[in-house]
PDB file of C-alpha atoms and ligand atoms in Angstrom:
ATOM      1  CA  MET Q   1     116.882  55.086-143.035  1.00  0.00           C
ATOM      2  CA  THR Q   2     115.583  52.405-145.386  1.00  0.00           C
ATOM      3  CA  THR Q   3     117.613  49.375-146.256  1.00  0.00           C
ATOM      4  CA  THR Q   4     117.126  47.131-149.241  1.00  0.00           C
ATOM      5  CA  ALA Q   5     117.516  43.437-148.545  1.00  0.00           C
ATOM      6  CA  VAL Q   6     120.109  41.937-150.875  1.00  0.00           C
ATOM      7  CA  ALA Q   7     119.838  38.172-151.272  1.00  0.00           C
ATOM      8  CA  THR Q   8     122.906  36.066-150.466  1.00  0.00           C
ATOM      9  CA  PRO Q   9     124.843  35.609-153.705  1.00  0.00           C
ATOM     10  CA  VAL Q  10     124.542  32.186-155.336  1.00  0.00           C
ATOM     11  CA  VAL Q  11     128.315  31.935-155.256  1.00  0.00           C
ATOM     12  CA  GLN Q  12     130.962  34.061-153.599  1.00  0.00           C
ATOM     13  CA  PHE Q  13     134.684  34.015-154.300  1.00  0.00           C
ATOM     14  CA  VAL Q  14     136.424  35.455-151.257  1.00  0.00           C
ATOM     15  CA  ASP Q  15     140.102  36.419-151.698  1.00  0.00           C
ATOM     16  CA  VAL Q  16     140.790  33.218-153.639  1.00  0.00           C
ATOM     17  CA  GLN Q  17     144.403  32.433-154.421  1.00  0.00           C
ATOM     18  CA  LYS Q  18     145.828  29.621-156.486  1.00  0.00           C
ATOM     19  CA  ALA Q  19     149.350  29.011-157.731  1.00  0.00           C
ATOM     20  CA  PHE Q  20     150.877  26.173-159.720  1.00  0.00           C
ATOM     21  CA  GLY Q  21     154.502  26.090-158.583  1.00  0.00           C
ATOM     22  CA  GLY Q  22     155.672  29.692-158.917  1.00  0.00           C
ATOM     23  CA  ASN Q  23     152.878  30.567-161.358  1.00  0.00           C
ATOM     24  CA  LYS Q  24     150.286  32.659-159.478  1.00  0.00           C
ATOM     25  CA  VAL Q  25     147.152  31.909-161.449  1.00  0.00           C
ATOM     26  CA  LEU Q  26     144.506  33.459-159.177  1.00  0.00           C
ATOM     27  CA  VAL Q  27     145.439  36.452-157.034  1.00  0.00           C
ATOM     28  CA  ASP Q  28     142.910  37.574-154.417  1.00  0.00           C
ATOM     29  CA  VAL Q  29     139.895  36.898-156.608  1.00  0.00           C
ATOM     30  CA  SER Q  30     136.726  38.206-154.965  1.00  0.00           C
ATOM     31  CA  LEU Q  31     133.439  38.103-156.819  1.00  0.00           C
ATOM     32  CA  ASP Q  32     129.757  37.793-155.928  1.00  0.00           C
ATOM     33  CA  VAL Q  33     127.649  35.982-158.499  1.00  0.00           C
ATOM     34  CA  ARG Q  34     123.880  36.504-158.398  1.00  0.00           C
ATOM     35  CA  PRO Q  35     121.035  34.764-160.259  1.00  0.00           C
ATOM     36  CA  GLY Q  36     121.051  35.120-164.042  1.00  0.00           C
ATOM     37  CA  PHE Q  37     124.050  35.279-166.364  1.00  0.00           C
ATOM     38  CA  THR Q  38     127.494  36.519-165.359  1.00  0.00           C
ATOM     39  CA  GLY Q  39     130.246  36.625-167.959  1.00  0.00           C
ATOM     40  CA  LEU Q  40     133.838  35.780-167.086  1.00  0.00           C
ATOM     41  CA  ILE Q  41     136.156  37.086-169.760  1.00  0.00           C
ATOM     42  CA  GLY Q  42     139.837  37.784-170.236  1.00  0.00           C
ATOM     43  CA  PRO Q  43     142.784  36.876-172.436  1.00  0.00           C
ATOM     44  CA  ASN Q  44     144.129  33.331-172.824  1.00  0.00           C
ATOM     45  CA  GLY Q  45     145.752  32.052-169.651  1.00  0.00           C
ATOM     46  CA  ALA Q  46     144.100  34.716-167.454  1.00  0.00           C
ATOM     47  CA  GLY Q  47     142.789  32.107-164.990  1.00  0.00           C
ATOM     48  CA  LYS Q  48     139.151  31.763-166.132  1.00  0.00           C
ATOM     49  CA  THR Q  49     138.990  27.957-166.250  1.00  0.00           C
ATOM     50  CA  THR Q  50     140.866  27.817-162.929  1.00  0.00           C
ATOM     51  CA  CYS Q  51     138.056  29.909-161.409  1.00  0.00           C
ATOM     52  CA  LEU Q  52     135.491  27.321-162.514  1.00  0.00           C
ATOM     53  CA  ASN Q  53     137.736  24.526-161.231  1.00  0.00           C
ATOM     54  CA  VAL Q  54     137.877  25.968-157.711  1.00  0.00           C
ATOM     55  CA  VAL Q  55     134.073  26.302-157.516  1.00  0.00           C
ATOM     56  CA  SER Q  56     133.335  22.834-158.838  1.00  0.00           C
ATOM     57  CA  GLY Q  57     135.744  20.884-156.597  1.00  0.00           C
ATOM     58  CA  TYR Q  58     138.262  20.048-159.357  1.00  0.00           C
ATOM     59  CA  LEU Q  59     140.910  22.203-157.680  1.00  0.00           C
ATOM     60  CA  GLN Q  60     141.363  23.430-154.123  1.00  0.00           C
ATOM     61  CA  PRO Q  61     142.467  27.036-153.695  1.00  0.00           C
ATOM     62  CA  ASP Q  62     145.620  27.783-151.686  1.00  0.00           C
ATOM     63  CA  ALA Q  63     143.845  30.487-149.695  1.00  0.00           C
ATOM     64  CA  GLY Q  64     140.471  32.208-149.521  1.00  0.00           C
ATOM     65  CA  ASP Q  65     137.023  30.664-149.710  1.00  0.00           C
ATOM     66  CA  VAL Q  66     134.352  29.804-152.250  1.00  0.00           C
ATOM     67  CA  ARG Q  67     130.796  29.777-150.893  1.00  0.00           C
ATOM     68  CA  LEU Q  68     127.685  28.364-152.452  1.00  0.00           C
ATOM     69  CA  ALA Q  69     124.589  30.005-150.967  1.00  0.00           C
ATOM     70  CA  GLY Q  70     126.797  30.935-148.019  1.00  0.00           C
ATOM     71  CA  GLN Q  71     128.236  27.426-147.524  1.00  0.00           C
ATOM     72  CA  SER Q  72     131.916  26.743-148.234  1.00  0.00           C
ATOM     73  CA  VAL Q  73     132.649  24.234-150.982  1.00  0.00           C
ATOM     74  CA  LEU Q  74     136.290  23.848-149.929  1.00  0.00           C
ATOM     75  CA  GLY Q  75     137.496  20.317-149.287  1.00  0.00           C
ATOM     76  CA  ARG Q  76     134.596  18.793-151.205  1.00  0.00           C
ATOM     77  CA  ALA Q  77     135.043  16.438-154.147  1.00  0.00           C
ATOM     78  CA  PRO Q  78     133.454  17.274-157.523  1.00  0.00           C
ATOM     79  CA  MET Q  79     130.620  14.743-156.987  1.00  0.00           C
ATOM     80  CA  GLU Q  80     129.760  16.291-153.658  1.00  0.00           C
ATOM     81  CA  VAL Q  81     129.755  19.811-155.107  1.00  0.00           C
ATOM     82  CA  ALA Q  82     127.538  18.533-157.944  1.00  0.00           C
ATOM     83  CA  ARG Q  83     125.062  17.241-155.373  1.00  0.00           C
ATOM     84  CA  MET Q  84     124.993  20.745-153.870  1.00  0.00           C
ATOM     85  CA  GLY Q  85     123.676  21.928-157.229  1.00  0.00           C
ATOM     86  CA  VAL Q  86     126.764  22.916-159.215  1.00  0.00           C
ATOM     87  CA  SER Q  87     126.950  21.685-162.825  1.00  0.00           C
ATOM     88  CA  ARG Q  88     129.658  22.439-165.327  1.00  0.00           C
ATOM     89  CA  THR Q  89     130.838  21.926-168.846  1.00  0.00           C
ATOM     90  CA  PHE Q  90     134.460  21.560-169.898  1.00  0.00           C
ATOM     91  CA  GLN Q  91     136.549  23.622-172.290  1.00  0.00           C
ATOM     92  CA  THR Q  92     137.322  20.349-174.077  1.00  0.00           C
ATOM     93  CA  PRO Q  93     134.146  18.230-174.060  1.00  0.00           C
ATOM     94  CA  ARG Q  94     134.241  15.065-171.938  1.00  0.00           C
ATOM     95  CA  LEU Q  95     131.634  12.738-173.404  1.00  0.00           C
ATOM     96  CA  ILE Q  96     131.438   8.962-173.601  1.00  0.00           C
ATOM     97  CA  PRO Q  97     132.209   8.570-177.318  1.00  0.00           C
ATOM     98  CA  ASN Q  98     130.102   5.511-178.155  1.00  0.00           C
ATOM     99  CA  LEU Q  99     126.980   6.520-176.262  1.00  0.00           C
ATOM    100  CA  SER Q 100     124.354   8.542-178.080  1.00  0.00           C
ATOM    101  CA  ALA Q 101     123.923  12.251-177.402  1.00  0.00           C
ATOM    102  CA  VAL Q 102     120.800  11.612-175.345  1.00  0.00           C
ATOM    103  CA  GLU Q 103     122.483   8.852-173.313  1.00  0.00           C
ATOM    104  CA  ASN Q 104     125.396  11.164-172.579  1.00  0.00           C
ATOM    105  CA  VAL Q 105     122.938  13.726-171.244  1.00  0.00           C
ATOM    106  CA  MET Q 106     121.326  11.066-169.057  1.00  0.00           C
ATOM    107  CA  VAL Q 107     124.719  10.139-167.571  1.00  0.00           C
ATOM    108  CA  GLY Q 108     124.546  13.497-165.809  1.00  0.00           C
ATOM    109  CA  GLY Q 109     121.487  12.267-163.945  1.00  0.00           C
ATOM    110  CA  SER Q 110     119.518  14.539-161.723  1.00  0.00           C
ATOM    111  CA  ARG Q 111     120.086  15.062-158.053  1.00  0.00           C
ATOM    112  CA  HIS Q 112     116.269  15.140-157.711  1.00  0.00           C
ATOM    113  CA  TYR Q 113     115.151  11.976-159.479  1.00  0.00           C
ATOM    114  CA  ARG Q 114     117.490   9.246-158.262  1.00  0.00           C
ATOM    115  CA  HIS Q 115     116.021   6.348-156.332  1.00  0.00           C
ATOM    116  CA  GLY Q 116     119.505   4.912-155.784  1.00  0.00           C
ATOM    117  CA  HIS Q 117     121.725   2.359-157.430  1.00  0.00           C
ATOM    118  CA  LEU Q 118     120.075  -0.612-155.730  1.00  0.00           C
ATOM    119  CA  ALA Q 119     116.705   0.255-157.249  1.00  0.00           C
ATOM    120  CA  GLU Q 120     118.427   0.557-160.634  1.00  0.00           C
ATOM    121  CA  LEU Q 121     120.256  -2.758-160.282  1.00  0.00           C
ATOM    122  CA  LEU Q 122     117.063  -4.542-159.307  1.00  0.00           C
ATOM    123  CA  GLY Q 123     115.184  -2.886-162.159  1.00  0.00           C
ATOM    124  CA  LEU Q 124     112.496  -1.685-159.742  1.00  0.00           C
ATOM    125  CA  PRO Q 125     109.563   0.200-161.270  1.00  0.00           C
ATOM    126  CA  SER Q 126     110.652   3.400-159.493  1.00  0.00           C
ATOM    127  CA  ALA Q 127     114.046   3.237-161.236  1.00  0.00           C
ATOM    128  CA  ARG Q 128     112.458   2.497-164.633  1.00  0.00           C
ATOM    129  CA  ARG Q 129     110.089   5.413-164.163  1.00  0.00           C
ATOM    130  CA  ASP Q 130     113.040   7.654-163.275  1.00  0.00           C
ATOM    131  CA  GLU Q 131     114.846   6.561-166.408  1.00  0.00           C
ATOM    132  CA  ARG Q 132     111.844   7.272-168.609  1.00  0.00           C
ATOM    133  CA  VAL Q 133     111.415  10.726-167.134  1.00  0.00           C
ATOM    134  CA  GLN Q 134     115.145  11.442-167.464  1.00  0.00           C
ATOM    135  CA  ARG Q 135     115.165  10.307-171.091  1.00  0.00           C
ATOM    136  CA  GLU Q 136     112.247  12.576-171.951  1.00  0.00           C
ATOM    137  CA  ARG Q 137     113.882  15.493-170.181  1.00  0.00           C
ATOM    138  CA  ALA Q 138     117.178  14.810-171.977  1.00  0.00           C
ATOM    139  CA  TYR Q 139     115.474  14.855-175.397  1.00  0.00           C
ATOM    140  CA  ALA Q 140     113.615  18.041-174.505  1.00  0.00           C
ATOM    141  CA  LEU Q 141     116.789  19.814-173.338  1.00  0.00           C
ATOM    142  CA  LEU Q 142     118.726  18.830-176.466  1.00  0.00           C
ATOM    143  CA  GLU Q 143     115.896  20.077-178.649  1.00  0.00           C
ATOM    144  CA  GLU Q 144     115.656  23.322-176.725  1.00  0.00           C
ATOM    145  CA  LEU Q 145     119.408  23.905-177.146  1.00  0.00           C
ATOM    146  CA  GLY Q 146     119.140  23.215-180.866  1.00  0.00           C
ATOM    147  CA  LEU Q 147     120.823  19.811-181.250  1.00  0.00           C
ATOM    148  CA  ASP Q 148     119.498  17.668-184.097  1.00  0.00           C
ATOM    149  CA  HIS Q 149     119.934  13.860-184.296  1.00  0.00           C
ATOM    150  CA  PRO Q 150     119.992  13.173-180.523  1.00  0.00           C
ATOM    151  CA  ASP Q 151     120.243   9.390-181.076  1.00  0.00           C
ATOM    152  CA  ARG Q 152     123.522   9.676-182.965  1.00  0.00           C
ATOM    153  CA  ALA Q 153     126.750   8.605-181.177  1.00  0.00           C
ATOM    154  CA  ALA Q 154     128.529  11.465-179.415  1.00  0.00           C
ATOM    155  CA  ASN Q 155     131.748  10.972-181.389  1.00  0.00           C
ATOM    156  CA  ALA Q 156     129.860  11.533-184.663  1.00  0.00           C
ATOM    157  CA  PHE Q 157     129.234  15.184-183.726  1.00  0.00           C
ATOM    158  CA  PRO Q 158     131.632  18.067-184.343  1.00  0.00           C
ATOM    159  CA  VAL Q 159     133.216  19.569-181.212  1.00  0.00           C
ATOM    160  CA  GLY Q 160     130.786  22.513-181.135  1.00  0.00           C
ATOM    161  CA  SER Q 161     127.808  20.146-180.975  1.00  0.00           C
ATOM    162  CA  GLN Q 162     129.544  18.037-178.328  1.00  0.00           C
ATOM    163  CA  LYS Q 163     129.658  21.186-176.215  1.00  0.00           C
ATOM    164  CA  ILE Q 164     125.888  21.559-176.590  1.00  0.00           C
ATOM    165  CA  ILE Q 165     125.457  17.964-175.404  1.00  0.00           C
ATOM    166  CA  GLU Q 166     127.523  18.857-172.325  1.00  0.00           C
ATOM    167  CA  VAL Q 167     125.339  21.893-171.654  1.00  0.00           C
ATOM    168  CA  ALA Q 168     122.233  19.686-171.771  1.00  0.00           C
ATOM    169  CA  ARG Q 169     123.918  17.163-169.455  1.00  0.00           C
ATOM    170  CA  ALA Q 170     124.700  19.968-167.001  1.00  0.00           C
ATOM    171  CA  LEU Q 171     121.100  21.237-167.118  1.00  0.00           C
ATOM    172  CA  LEU Q 172     119.643  17.800-166.406  1.00  0.00           C
ATOM    173  CA  ASN Q 173     121.100  18.115-162.895  1.00  0.00           C
ATOM    174  CA  ASP Q 174     118.772  21.084-162.193  1.00  0.00           C
ATOM    175  CA  PRO Q 175     121.727  23.235-161.154  1.00  0.00           C
ATOM    176  CA  VAL Q 176     121.552  26.246-158.881  1.00  0.00           C
ATOM    177  CA  LEU Q 177     124.912  27.199-160.359  1.00  0.00           C
ATOM    178  CA  LEU Q 178     125.758  26.395-163.965  1.00  0.00           C
ATOM    179  CA  LEU Q 179     129.375  26.839-165.082  1.00  0.00           C
ATOM    180  CA  LEU Q 180     129.949  27.020-168.837  1.00  0.00           C
ATOM    181  CA  ASP Q 181     133.501  27.009-170.205  1.00  0.00           C
ATOM    182  CA  GLU Q 182     133.420  28.450-173.739  1.00  0.00           C
ATOM    183  CA  PRO Q 183     130.141  26.759-174.732  1.00  0.00           C
ATOM    184  CA  ALA Q 184     129.965  28.498-178.113  1.00  0.00           C
ATOM    185  CA  ALA Q 185     133.508  27.726-179.296  1.00  0.00           C
ATOM    186  CA  GLY Q 186     133.282  25.933-182.639  1.00  0.00           C
ATOM    187  CA  LEU Q 187     129.606  26.778-183.250  1.00  0.00           C
ATOM    188  CA  GLY Q 188     128.279  28.580-186.325  1.00  0.00           C
ATOM    189  CA  ALA Q 189     126.134  31.716-185.928  1.00  0.00           C
ATOM    190  CA  GLU Q 190     122.854  29.825-186.284  1.00  0.00           C
ATOM    191  CA  ASP Q 191     123.810  27.279-183.619  1.00  0.00           C
ATOM    192  CA  VAL Q 192     124.943  30.090-181.310  1.00  0.00           C
ATOM    193  CA  ASP Q 193     121.461  31.628-181.672  1.00  0.00           C
ATOM    194  CA  ARG Q 194     119.839  28.302-180.771  1.00  0.00           C
ATOM    195  CA  LEU Q 195     122.124  27.927-177.756  1.00  0.00           C
ATOM    196  CA  VAL Q 196     121.338  31.470-176.588  1.00  0.00           C
ATOM    197  CA  ASN Q 197     117.589  30.892-176.986  1.00  0.00           C
ATOM    198  CA  GLY Q 198     117.809  27.590-175.113  1.00  0.00           C
ATOM    199  CA  LEU Q 199     119.791  29.076-172.240  1.00  0.00           C
ATOM    200  CA  ASN Q 200     117.434  32.054-172.002  1.00  0.00           C
ATOM    201  CA  ALA Q 201     114.428  29.718-171.887  1.00  0.00           C
ATOM    202  CA  TRP Q 202     116.071  27.651-169.140  1.00  0.00           C
ATOM    203  CA  THR Q 203     116.941  30.668-166.953  1.00  0.00           C
ATOM    204  CA  ALA Q 204     113.406  32.020-167.437  1.00  0.00           C
ATOM    205  CA  ARG Q 205     112.122  28.768-165.889  1.00  0.00           C
ATOM    206  CA  ASN Q 206     114.843  28.807-163.203  1.00  0.00           C
ATOM    207  CA  PRO Q 207     115.077  32.437-162.106  1.00  0.00           C
ATOM    208  CA  GLU Q 208     116.947  31.559-158.891  1.00  0.00           C
ATOM    209  CA  ALA Q 209     119.801  29.876-160.767  1.00  0.00           C
ATOM    210  CA  ALA Q 210     123.091  31.568-161.633  1.00  0.00           C
ATOM    211  CA  VAL Q 211     125.051  30.906-164.818  1.00  0.00           C
ATOM    212  CA  MET Q 212     128.757  31.764-165.037  1.00  0.00           C
ATOM    213  CA  ILE Q 213     129.850  31.761-168.624  1.00  0.00           C
ATOM    214  CA  ILE Q 214     133.393  31.971-169.979  1.00  0.00           C
ATOM    215  CA  GLU Q 215     133.522  33.079-173.592  1.00  0.00           C
ATOM    216  CA  HIS Q 216     135.936  34.641-176.020  1.00  0.00           C
ATOM    217  CA  ASP Q 217     132.914  35.555-178.177  1.00  0.00           C
ATOM    218  CA  LEU Q 218     132.325  38.955-176.589  1.00  0.00           C
ATOM    219  CA  GLU Q 219     129.203  39.582-178.625  1.00  0.00           C
ATOM    220  CA  LEU Q 220     127.656  36.504-177.037  1.00  0.00           C
ATOM    221  CA  ILE Q 221     128.629  37.840-173.584  1.00  0.00           C
ATOM    222  CA  SER Q 222     126.993  41.187-174.431  1.00  0.00           C
ATOM    223  CA  ARG Q 223     123.801  39.441-175.556  1.00  0.00           C
ATOM    224  CA  LEU Q 224     123.439  37.153-172.543  1.00  0.00           C
ATOM    225  CA  CYS Q 225     125.056  38.792-169.551  1.00  0.00           C
ATOM    226  CA  PRO Q 226     123.934  41.895-167.643  1.00  0.00           C
ATOM    227  CA  THR Q 227     127.302  41.691-165.844  1.00  0.00           C
ATOM    228  CA  ALA Q 228     130.764  40.611-166.897  1.00  0.00           C
ATOM    229  CA  ALA Q 229     133.947  40.338-164.834  1.00  0.00           C
ATOM    230  CA  VAL Q 230     137.337  40.632-166.500  1.00  0.00           C
ATOM    231  CA  LEU Q 231     140.252  38.493-165.364  1.00  0.00           C
ATOM    232  CA  HIS Q 232     143.765  39.497-166.297  1.00  0.00           C
ATOM    233  CA  PHE Q 233     146.828  37.700-164.940  1.00  0.00           C
ATOM    234  CA  GLY Q 234     144.666  36.139-162.227  1.00  0.00           C
ATOM    235  CA  ARG Q 235     143.123  39.399-160.995  1.00  0.00           C
ATOM    236  CA  ILE Q 236     139.643  40.732-161.563  1.00  0.00           C
ATOM    237  CA  ILE Q 237     140.509  44.080-163.092  1.00  0.00           C
ATOM    238  CA  THR Q 238     136.919  45.269-163.513  1.00  0.00           C
ATOM    239  CA  SER Q 239     133.306  44.146-163.620  1.00  0.00           C
ATOM    240  CA  GLY Q 240     130.074  45.723-164.763  1.00  0.00           C
ATOM    241  CA  ALA Q 241     127.789  45.948-167.790  1.00  0.00           C
ATOM    242  CA  PRO Q 242     129.566  44.423-170.814  1.00  0.00           C
ATOM    243  CA  LYS Q 243     129.156  47.597-172.892  1.00  0.00           C
ATOM    244  CA  ASP Q 244     131.013  49.614-170.235  1.00  0.00           C
ATOM    245  CA  VAL Q 245     133.552  46.929-169.381  1.00  0.00           C
ATOM    246  CA  LEU Q 246     134.524  46.399-173.017  1.00  0.00           C
ATOM    247  CA  ARG Q 247     135.124  50.133-173.474  1.00  0.00           C
ATOM    248  CA  ASP Q 248     137.308  50.337-170.369  1.00  0.00           C
ATOM    249  CA  PRO Q 249     140.829  51.293-171.572  1.00  0.00           C
ATOM    250  CA  VAL Q 250     142.400  48.881-169.041  1.00  0.00           C
ATOM    251  CA  VAL Q 251     140.405  46.011-170.558  1.00  0.00           C
ATOM    252  CA  VAL Q 252     141.182  47.049-174.130  1.00  0.00           C
ATOM    253  CA  GLU Q 253     144.848  47.214-173.196  1.00  0.00           C
ATOM    254  CA  ALA Q 254     144.694  43.751-171.574  1.00  0.00           C
ATOM    255  CA  TYR Q 255     143.221  42.212-174.737  1.00  0.00           C
ATOM    256  CA  LEU Q 256     145.502  44.113-177.120  1.00  0.00           C
ATOM    257  CA  GLY Q 257     148.536  43.257-174.991  1.00  0.00           C
ATOM    258  CA  ALA Q 258     147.541  39.603-175.080  1.00  0.00           C
ATOM    259  CA  ASP Q 259     147.159  39.725-178.878  1.00  0.00           C
ATOM    260  CA  VAL Q 260     150.564  41.306-179.271  1.00  0.00           C
ATOM    261  CA  ALA Q 261     152.074  38.717-176.909  1.00  0.00           C
ATOM    262  CA  ALA Q 262     150.416  35.932-178.915  1.00  0.00           C
ATOM    263  CA  GLY Q 263     151.790  37.419-182.136  1.00  0.00           C
ATOM    264  CA  ASP Q 264     148.292  38.124-183.632  1.00  0.00           C
TER     265      ASP Q 264
HETATM  266  N1  ATP U 301     146.463  21.959-163.485  1.00  0.00           N
HETATM  267  C1  ATP U 301     147.365  22.892-163.806  1.00  0.00           C
HETATM  268  N2  ATP U 301     148.672  22.724-163.556  1.00  0.00           N
HETATM  269  C2  ATP U 301     149.593  23.673-163.873  1.00  0.00           C
HETATM  270  N3  ATP U 301     149.297  24.854-164.447  1.00  0.00           N
HETATM  271  C3  ATP U 301     148.002  25.082-164.727  1.00  0.00           C
HETATM  272  C4  ATP U 301     146.962  24.137-164.430  1.00  0.00           C
HETATM  273  N4  ATP U 301     145.767  24.654-164.817  1.00  0.00           N
HETATM  274  C5  ATP U 301     146.044  25.856-165.330  1.00  0.00           C
HETATM  275  N5  ATP U 301     147.372  26.128-165.291  1.00  0.00           N
HETATM  276  C6  ATP U 301     148.017  27.379-165.719  1.00  0.00           C
HETATM  277  O1  ATP U 301     147.289  28.432-165.144  1.00  0.00           O
HETATM  278  C7  ATP U 301     147.167  29.535-166.034  1.00  0.00           C
HETATM  279  C8  ATP U 301     145.702  29.886-166.204  1.00  0.00           C
HETATM  280  O2  ATP U 301     145.058  28.793-166.859  1.00  0.00           O
HETATM  281  P1  ATP U 301     143.504  28.784-167.132  1.00  0.00           P
HETATM  282  O3  ATP U 301     143.253  27.504-167.837  1.00  0.00           O
HETATM  283  O4  ATP U 301     142.753  29.066-165.899  1.00  0.00           O
HETATM  284  O5  ATP U 301     143.361  30.028-168.126  1.00  0.00           O
HETATM  285  P2  ATP U 301     142.126  30.502-169.006  1.00  0.00           P
HETATM  286  O6  ATP U 301     141.860  31.930-168.663  1.00  0.00           O
HETATM  287  O7  ATP U 301     141.016  29.540-168.883  1.00  0.00           O
HETATM  288  O8  ATP U 301     142.752  30.460-170.488  1.00  0.00           O
HETATM  289  P3  ATP U 301     142.091  30.068-171.910  1.00  0.00           P
HETATM  290  O9  ATP U 301     141.320  31.268-172.372  1.00  0.00           O
HETATM  291  O10 ATP U 301     143.272  29.805-172.767  1.00  0.00           O
HETATM  292  O11 ATP U 301     141.244  28.857-171.687  1.00  0.00           O
HETATM  293  C9  ATP U 301     147.886  29.130-167.295  1.00  0.00           C
HETATM  294  O12 ATP U 301     149.186  29.664-167.230  1.00  0.00           O
HETATM  295  C10 ATP U 301     147.909  27.610-167.227  1.00  0.00           C
HETATM  296  O13 ATP U 301     149.026  27.097-167.899  1.00  0.00           O
HETATM  297 MG1   MG U 302     140.114  28.216-170.149  1.00  0.00          MG
END
């Protein structure tokens, strides 16, 4: 009998449960995420953002486990999880309004380049060199993702562009797991193309990294993701190739039901 070695998933959700009061938001969520893009889709309120929050240390699950390369992230603060190689963006961008786009990217820092705060405070050459390298990388990432005017203040950009700045900030950390919460919301078609090209270029250079992407733009999910998982009322109801998943009657029903409930 031959066996094929299957690498440990980059991240594993194991029977994760989360409730807010009586509202059961995640119900026994189990999912293995491997290198490359994985889509996380589902109607409004399905629990998608909560999934990202339990991986990135922003929320602790009530039960179950979340493992990064086999190691549990439970009980760790967001900063600690970030140092393990998890970077994220937020559904509503969280930038420092008066700093430029490129400076906001640099705030993310990189877990690989830091010589420590003391070196920075003392203005040591190692810290200055780090800063120069980080600045160049930040410009390059913004260009690759299609953001023009990187020296402009963050609050001068529309929300869609602010999301791109967050993606660049997340990438500067050299993540092994990148979590994107609706990165294309508010972007025009041309900017979506630039974002897709930038993300594809980054994953081509980082083939070991996994990207979990939440999007309501299902065409974008189909373009980027070989696999998509569908959350509905806190349960993963199916996962597979987007073209199959989106034809699944249970998924169609979930989306149509949500539209009817929302009065669309
Ligand atoms: N911190 C919180 N406290 C209380 N309830 C919360 C909290 N975070 C999320 N919820 C609730 O959990 C449910 C799932 O929210 P979540 O943000 O994960 O959904 P989502 O799938 O990301 O939705 P959307 O597509 O609208 O962003 C919702 O009913 C929401 O109101
Ligand atoms: Mg959300």
